[in-house]
Amino acid sequence: MEVRDLHPWPGTTEEATAIQDRLRPLLDLDSPGPAAPRTVAGLDVSYAGDGGDAEARLAAAAVVLDAATLEVVEESVAVGTAAFPYVPGLFAFRELPALVEALRALKTAPDVLVCDGYGVAHPRRFGLACHLGVLTDLPSFGIAKTPFVGTYERPGEERGSTSPLRDGGEVVGRVLRTRTGVKPVFVSAGHRISLDAACRLTLALTPEYRLPETTRRADRLSRDALAAAPRGT
C-alpha cells in the first residue's frame, strides 16, 4: 500500500516538533469516516527489554482484519531499531519508520487504521494515529490503555458506557468501557473519522476482550517476530 513521503526523519526534538506543527493542518477532523468498513488494520510495536534504550530493537506489525468476521486478511512485520530517543509527545518518531515499512509491504489497503496509541489526545494534537493518517490519507484513530493528556470522569460500568476526555476545555477523546466491569480504554480520532465512528468501531472490535482484536493480533505478531529475529537484525 502507499505511504507518502511528506518529511525527512528528524534528528532532534526541534525538528520533530516542527514536523508535527507542519503536518497538523493537513488533518481532516470533520469527515465521519466509512459507514461500513470492510477491512481494518491494527498497528502495534514490540520492544526488546524495556524498550528504553536510544536504539532499542523493535518489531512493528500491521495486521489487516475482515471487519465483519475479524479474520486475518493479511499481515506484515518489520524488525529494526528505534529511530528516535524516548521523548514524551514525540514517541511516534521512534516507531514510524518501522511502521511505514510494515504498511508499505501490505498488498491490501485497509479502510481504517487502528493504532495502539493516541490521535488528537496529545499535547500538540498530533499523536501517532494523526501522523499515520496524514502519511497514508486513510481514516485512522487511536486506542490507548491509559490517558496521556486530559481529565475525565469515570464512565458507567456497563459495556459501551463513555465519558469525555477533556484537555484545556477541549474534548480530545472518549473514555470507553469495552467490557462490563473492566478498565476502560481511551479512544481519540486521528484523521478522516469522527470520534463517534471510532468508538462504534472499537466496540465492534472488542467482542471478547478489553483491547480490540486489531491490537491483540498486531501485538502477538510483533512479539513473535521480535523473538524469532536474529539479534542484530
Tab-separated table of C-alpha atoms in Angstrom:
chain	number	residue	atom	x	y	z
A	1	MET	CA	0.000	0.000	0.000
A	2	GLU	CA	1.044	3.603	-0.498
A	3	VAL	CA	2.569	5.712	2.260
A	4	ARG	CA	3.535	9.244	1.302
A	5	ASP	CA	6.975	10.730	1.962
A	6	LEU	CA	5.971	14.049	3.488
A	7	HIS	CA	9.076	14.765	5.560
A	8	PRO	CA	12.589	13.516	6.357
A	9	TRP	CA	13.066	11.622	9.607
A	10	PRO	CA	14.119	14.098	12.305
A	11	GLY	CA	17.357	14.036	14.248
A	12	THR	CA	16.420	16.474	17.010
A	13	THR	CA	13.406	17.276	19.157
A	14	GLU	CA	13.140	20.664	17.470
A	15	GLU	CA	12.934	19.044	14.037
A	16	ALA	CA	10.349	16.513	15.241
A	17	THR	CA	8.165	19.192	16.820
A	18	ALA	CA	8.374	21.284	13.650
A	19	ILE	CA	7.183	18.294	11.583
A	20	GLN	CA	4.167	17.821	13.837
A	21	ASP	CA	3.324	21.515	13.592
A	22	ARG	CA	3.686	21.478	9.792
A	23	LEU	CA	1.543	18.355	9.265
A	24	ARG	CA	-1.212	19.135	11.785
A	25	PRO	CA	-3.107	21.475	9.388
A	26	LEU	CA	-3.414	18.518	6.983
A	27	LEU	CA	-5.684	16.663	9.408
A	28	ASP	CA	-9.290	16.108	8.405
A	29	LEU	CA	-11.272	16.016	11.643
A	30	ASP	CA	-14.650	16.685	10.029
A	31	SER	CA	-15.192	13.565	7.913
A	32	PRO	CA	-17.460	10.996	9.587
A	33	GLY	CA	-15.427	8.048	8.323
A	34	PRO	CA	-16.566	4.972	6.380
A	35	ALA	CA	-20.088	3.863	7.258
A	36	ALA	CA	-19.282	0.164	6.892
A	37	PRO	CA	-15.544	-0.526	6.602
A	38	ARG	CA	-14.714	-3.861	5.029
A	39	THR	CA	-11.177	-4.128	6.367
A	40	VAL	CA	-9.465	-2.702	9.436
A	41	ALA	CA	-5.731	-2.726	10.125
A	42	GLY	CA	-4.223	-2.936	13.590
A	43	LEU	CA	-0.778	-1.452	14.215
A	44	ASP	CA	1.457	-2.212	17.158
A	45	VAL	CA	5.159	-2.235	18.076
A	46	SER	CA	7.023	-4.505	20.491
A	47	TYR	CA	10.408	-3.716	22.019
A	48	ALA	CA	13.255	-5.879	23.261
A	49	GLY	CA	13.766	-5.479	27.006
A	50	ASP	CA	12.111	-2.411	28.492
A	51	GLY	CA	12.418	-0.505	25.212
A	52	GLY	CA	14.082	2.459	26.895
A	53	ASP	CA	17.394	2.325	25.040
A	54	ALA	CA	18.041	5.036	22.464
A	55	GLU	CA	18.330	2.377	19.739
A	56	ALA	CA	16.196	-0.401	21.227
A	57	ARG	CA	15.386	-3.370	18.988
A	58	LEU	CA	11.766	-3.402	17.915
A	59	ALA	CA	9.264	-5.110	15.642
A	60	ALA	CA	6.377	-3.220	14.029
A	61	ALA	CA	3.325	-5.193	12.894
A	62	ALA	CA	0.403	-4.371	10.631
A	63	VAL	CA	-2.469	-6.858	10.646
A	64	VAL	CA	-5.459	-6.417	8.327
A	65	LEU	CA	-8.708	-7.969	9.547
A	66	ASP	CA	-12.039	-8.516	7.877
A	67	ALA	CA	-14.231	-6.031	9.751
A	68	ALA	CA	-17.220	-8.392	9.805
A	69	THR	CA	-15.566	-11.680	10.798
A	70	LEU	CA	-12.363	-10.363	12.428
A	71	GLU	CA	-10.424	-12.969	10.464
A	72	VAL	CA	-6.906	-12.089	9.314
A	73	VAL	CA	-6.772	-10.940	5.675
A	74	GLU	CA	-3.087	-10.037	5.516
A	75	GLU	CA	-0.230	-9.266	7.843
A	76	SER	CA	3.195	-7.674	7.645
A	77	VAL	CA	6.035	-7.070	10.090
A	78	ALA	CA	9.253	-5.053	10.062
A	79	VAL	CA	12.110	-5.621	12.518
A	80	GLY	CA	14.607	-2.870	13.264
A	81	THR	CA	15.700	-0.378	15.898
A	82	ALA	CA	14.075	2.670	17.451
A	83	ALA	CA	14.603	5.662	15.184
A	84	PHE	CA	14.377	8.410	17.811
A	85	PRO	CA	15.068	8.839	21.549
A	86	TYR	CA	12.222	8.489	24.019
A	87	VAL	CA	10.728	11.988	24.360
A	88	PRO	CA	7.179	12.459	25.698
A	89	GLY	CA	4.981	13.820	22.930
A	90	LEU	CA	7.410	12.652	20.237
A	91	PHE	CA	7.166	8.922	20.871
A	92	ALA	CA	5.701	8.299	17.406
A	93	PHE	CA	9.045	9.101	15.803
A	94	ARG	CA	10.619	6.052	17.494
A	95	GLU	CA	8.162	3.766	15.721
A	96	LEU	CA	7.146	5.467	12.482
A	97	PRO	CA	9.943	4.222	10.163
A	98	ALA	CA	9.285	0.573	11.063
A	99	LEU	CA	5.504	1.017	10.920
A	100	VAL	CA	5.773	2.671	7.500
A	101	GLU	CA	7.912	-0.244	6.286
A	102	ALA	CA	5.324	-2.743	7.511
A	103	LEU	CA	2.463	-0.806	5.895
A	104	ARG	CA	4.238	-0.476	2.562
A	105	ALA	CA	4.651	-4.246	2.425
A	106	LEU	CA	0.866	-4.775	2.524
A	107	LYS	CA	-0.929	-5.577	-0.715
A	108	THR	CA	-4.275	-4.693	0.912
A	109	ALA	CA	-5.018	-1.027	1.595
A	110	PRO	CA	-7.308	-1.201	4.659
A	111	ASP	CA	-10.335	1.017	5.065
A	112	VAL	CA	-9.307	2.131	8.569
A	113	LEU	CA	-6.081	2.152	10.604
A	114	VAL	CA	-6.341	1.430	14.345
A	115	CYS	CA	-3.251	2.467	16.292
A	116	ASP	CA	-2.130	1.390	19.734
A	117	GLY	CA	-1.757	4.969	20.940
A	118	TYR	CA	-3.240	8.417	20.535
A	119	GLY	CA	-4.763	10.640	17.903
A	120	VAL	CA	-5.625	14.217	18.883
A	121	ALA	CA	-5.471	13.269	22.590
A	122	HIS	CA	-1.910	14.557	22.517
A	123	PRO	CA	-0.197	17.730	23.816
A	124	ARG	CA	0.174	19.097	20.265
A	125	ARG	CA	-2.987	17.372	18.973
A	126	PHE	CA	-0.873	15.183	16.695
A	127	GLY	CA	-0.307	11.702	18.058
A	128	LEU	CA	0.684	8.547	16.183
A	129	ALA	CA	-2.805	7.959	14.713
A	130	CYS	CA	-2.848	11.503	13.303
A	131	HIS	CA	0.636	11.134	11.840
A	132	LEU	CA	-0.070	7.802	10.152
A	133	GLY	CA	-3.424	9.068	8.950
A	134	VAL	CA	-1.788	12.000	7.176
A	135	LEU	CA	1.008	9.848	5.703
A	136	THR	CA	-1.464	7.279	4.315
A	137	ASP	CA	-4.502	9.557	3.902
A	138	LEU	CA	-6.585	6.756	5.418
A	139	PRO	CA	-9.146	7.059	8.211
A	140	SER	CA	-7.266	6.426	11.430
A	141	PHE	CA	-7.744	6.600	15.184
A	142	GLY	CA	-6.013	5.580	18.376
A	143	ILE	CA	-6.997	3.271	21.210
A	144	ALA	CA	-4.817	3.628	24.296
A	145	LYS	CA	-4.710	1.716	27.555
A	146	THR	CA	-4.021	4.859	29.622
A	147	PRO	CA	-4.559	8.597	29.073
A	148	PHE	CA	-1.669	10.828	28.013
A	149	VAL	CA	-3.378	14.201	28.431
A	150	GLY	CA	-6.652	15.416	29.826
A	151	THR	CA	-9.090	14.725	32.629
A	152	TYR	CA	-12.257	12.668	32.728
A	153	GLU	CA	-14.977	11.283	34.928
A	154	ARG	CA	-15.269	7.557	35.351
A	155	PRO	CA	-17.753	6.104	32.843
A	156	GLY	CA	-20.501	3.694	33.868
A	157	GLU	CA	-19.602	0.080	34.493
A	158	GLU	CA	-21.637	-1.333	31.582
A	159	ARG	CA	-20.029	-2.133	28.220
A	160	GLY	CA	-20.482	0.831	25.902
A	161	SER	CA	-20.524	3.426	28.688
A	162	THR	CA	-18.482	6.538	27.907
A	163	SER	CA	-17.301	9.841	29.299
A	164	PRO	CA	-15.491	12.684	27.507
A	165	LEU	CA	-11.733	13.108	27.771
A	166	ARG	CA	-11.072	16.850	28.072
A	167	ASP	CA	-7.854	18.834	27.850
A	168	GLY	CA	-7.799	22.599	28.258
A	169	GLY	CA	-11.556	22.786	27.855
A	170	GLU	CA	-11.466	20.808	24.604
A	171	VAL	CA	-12.848	17.303	24.117
A	172	VAL	CA	-9.890	15.356	22.706
A	173	GLY	CA	-11.203	11.824	23.091
A	174	ARG	CA	-13.560	9.492	24.854
A	175	VAL	CA	-13.190	7.064	27.741
A	176	LEU	CA	-14.933	3.884	26.597
A	177	ARG	CA	-15.867	0.786	28.588
A	178	THR	CA	-15.389	-2.156	26.217
A	179	ARG	CA	-16.132	-4.845	28.835
A	180	THR	CA	-18.554	-4.587	31.738
A	181	GLY	CA	-16.679	-4.062	34.990
A	182	VAL	CA	-13.272	-3.896	33.257
A	183	LYS	CA	-10.985	-0.862	32.973
A	184	PRO	CA	-11.913	1.390	30.049
A	185	VAL	CA	-9.807	2.343	27.034
A	186	PHE	CA	-9.093	5.821	25.685
A	187	VAL	CA	-10.217	6.484	22.115
A	188	SER	CA	-9.205	9.519	20.075
A	189	ALA	CA	-9.746	10.404	16.430
A	190	GLY	CA	-6.724	10.708	14.186
A	191	HIS	CA	-7.704	11.549	10.607
A	192	ARG	CA	-10.818	11.280	8.404
A	193	ILE	CA	-13.008	9.632	11.053
A	194	SER	CA	-15.255	11.013	13.774
A	195	LEU	CA	-14.962	10.150	17.442
A	196	ASP	CA	-18.445	8.610	17.331
A	197	ALA	CA	-17.468	6.321	14.450
A	198	ALA	CA	-14.178	5.411	16.133
A	199	CYS	CA	-15.994	4.367	19.312
A	200	ARG	CA	-18.575	2.328	17.391
A	201	LEU	CA	-15.803	0.506	15.575
A	202	THR	CA	-13.901	-0.036	18.821
A	203	LEU	CA	-16.909	-1.827	20.282
A	204	ALA	CA	-17.230	-3.956	17.138
A	205	LEU	CA	-13.559	-4.921	17.511
A	206	THR	CA	-13.888	-5.961	21.171
A	207	PRO	CA	-16.367	-8.876	21.220
A	208	GLU	CA	-14.474	-10.749	23.961
A	209	TYR	CA	-11.624	-8.712	25.431
A	210	ARG	CA	-10.873	-5.220	26.687
A	211	LEU	CA	-8.470	-4.452	23.837
A	212	PRO	CA	-9.554	-4.653	20.186
A	213	GLU	CA	-8.700	-7.674	18.082
A	214	THR	CA	-6.670	-5.377	15.816
A	215	THR	CA	-4.289	-4.530	18.671
A	216	ARG	CA	-4.249	-8.066	20.063
A	217	ARG	CA	-3.307	-9.647	16.723
A	218	ALA	CA	-0.693	-6.997	15.897
A	219	ASP	CA	0.815	-7.277	19.379
A	220	ARG	CA	1.139	-11.051	19.059
A	221	LEU	CA	2.685	-10.822	15.595
A	222	SER	CA	5.216	-8.180	16.635
A	223	ARG	CA	6.250	-10.123	19.749
A	224	ASP	CA	6.687	-13.340	17.791
A	225	ALA	CA	8.706	-11.597	15.092
A	226	LEU	CA	10.981	-9.942	17.617
A	227	ALA	CA	11.603	-13.225	19.407
A	228	ALA	CA	12.393	-15.025	16.140
A	229	ALA	CA	14.650	-12.334	14.649
A	230	PRO	CA	18.402	-12.891	14.952
A	231	ARG	CA	19.982	-10.357	17.280
A	232	GLY	CA	21.443	-7.537	15.259
A	233	THR	CA	18.681	-7.721	12.631
